[in-house]
Amino acid sequence: MTELAMEKTVVDPKPNKFAMVISCLLAFPLAAVLLVHPAMMLDDNGAYSHRALMFIMIGISGGFIHGVGFVPRHKVWKWLFSPFLSWPLMLWGYYTWFIT
């Protein structure tokens, strides 16, 4: 019984602090644009691209989740909010909202 309890309390290896800082630094400006100046998200026709907005918001969520050091337990959530998926989505947001 004690061995079973000890197995469940095994901690994951230390997170990469540098990657966590990058995740936060990528997520904060995009979140600020969403809150302060949402008109930057409009396309050429003056409408929102809901598909792009959804993916970019998943990237922002993943940036914050990874940035604060939270590690989801379920593998789907772990994959969805990992920097491998959230960083490209946030970079797409920077390209969409700031460059074009």
Short mmCIF file of C-alpha atoms in Angstrom, two decimals, residues 1 8 12 14 18 21 27 30 33 41 45 47 50 52 64 71 74 78 81 88 92 95:
data_model
loop_
_atom_site.label_atom_id
_atom_site.label_comp_id
_atom_site.label_asym_id
_atom_site.label_seq_id
_atom_site.Cartn_x
_atom_site.Cartn_y
_atom_site.Cartn_z
CA MET A 1 0.00 0.00 0.00
CA LYS A 8 1.71 8.45 -7.42
CA ASP A 12 8.20 15.21 -13.11
CA LYS A 14 12.38 20.13 -13.34
CA PHE A 18 13.96 29.63 -19.90
CA VAL A 21 9.78 32.72 -19.53
CA ALA A 27 1.48 35.23 -24.29
CA LEU A 30 -1.22 38.84 -27.36
CA VAL A 33 -4.16 42.99 -27.62
CA MET A 41 -7.96 41.26 -34.84
CA ASN A 45 -13.27 42.95 -44.62
CA ALA A 47 -14.83 40.88 -39.66
CA HIS A 50 -13.19 32.99 -35.74
CA ALA A 52 -7.83 32.01 -36.47
CA PHE A 64 0.14 30.98 -19.85
CA VAL A 71 1.70 20.52 -16.00
CA HIS A 74 -3.97 13.92 -19.05
CA LYS A 78 -0.52 18.03 -21.88
CA PHE A 81 -1.03 23.19 -23.86
CA PRO A 88 3.65 28.27 -33.31
CA TRP A 92 0.87 32.95 -36.03
CA TYR A 95 2.18 37.50 -37.73
#
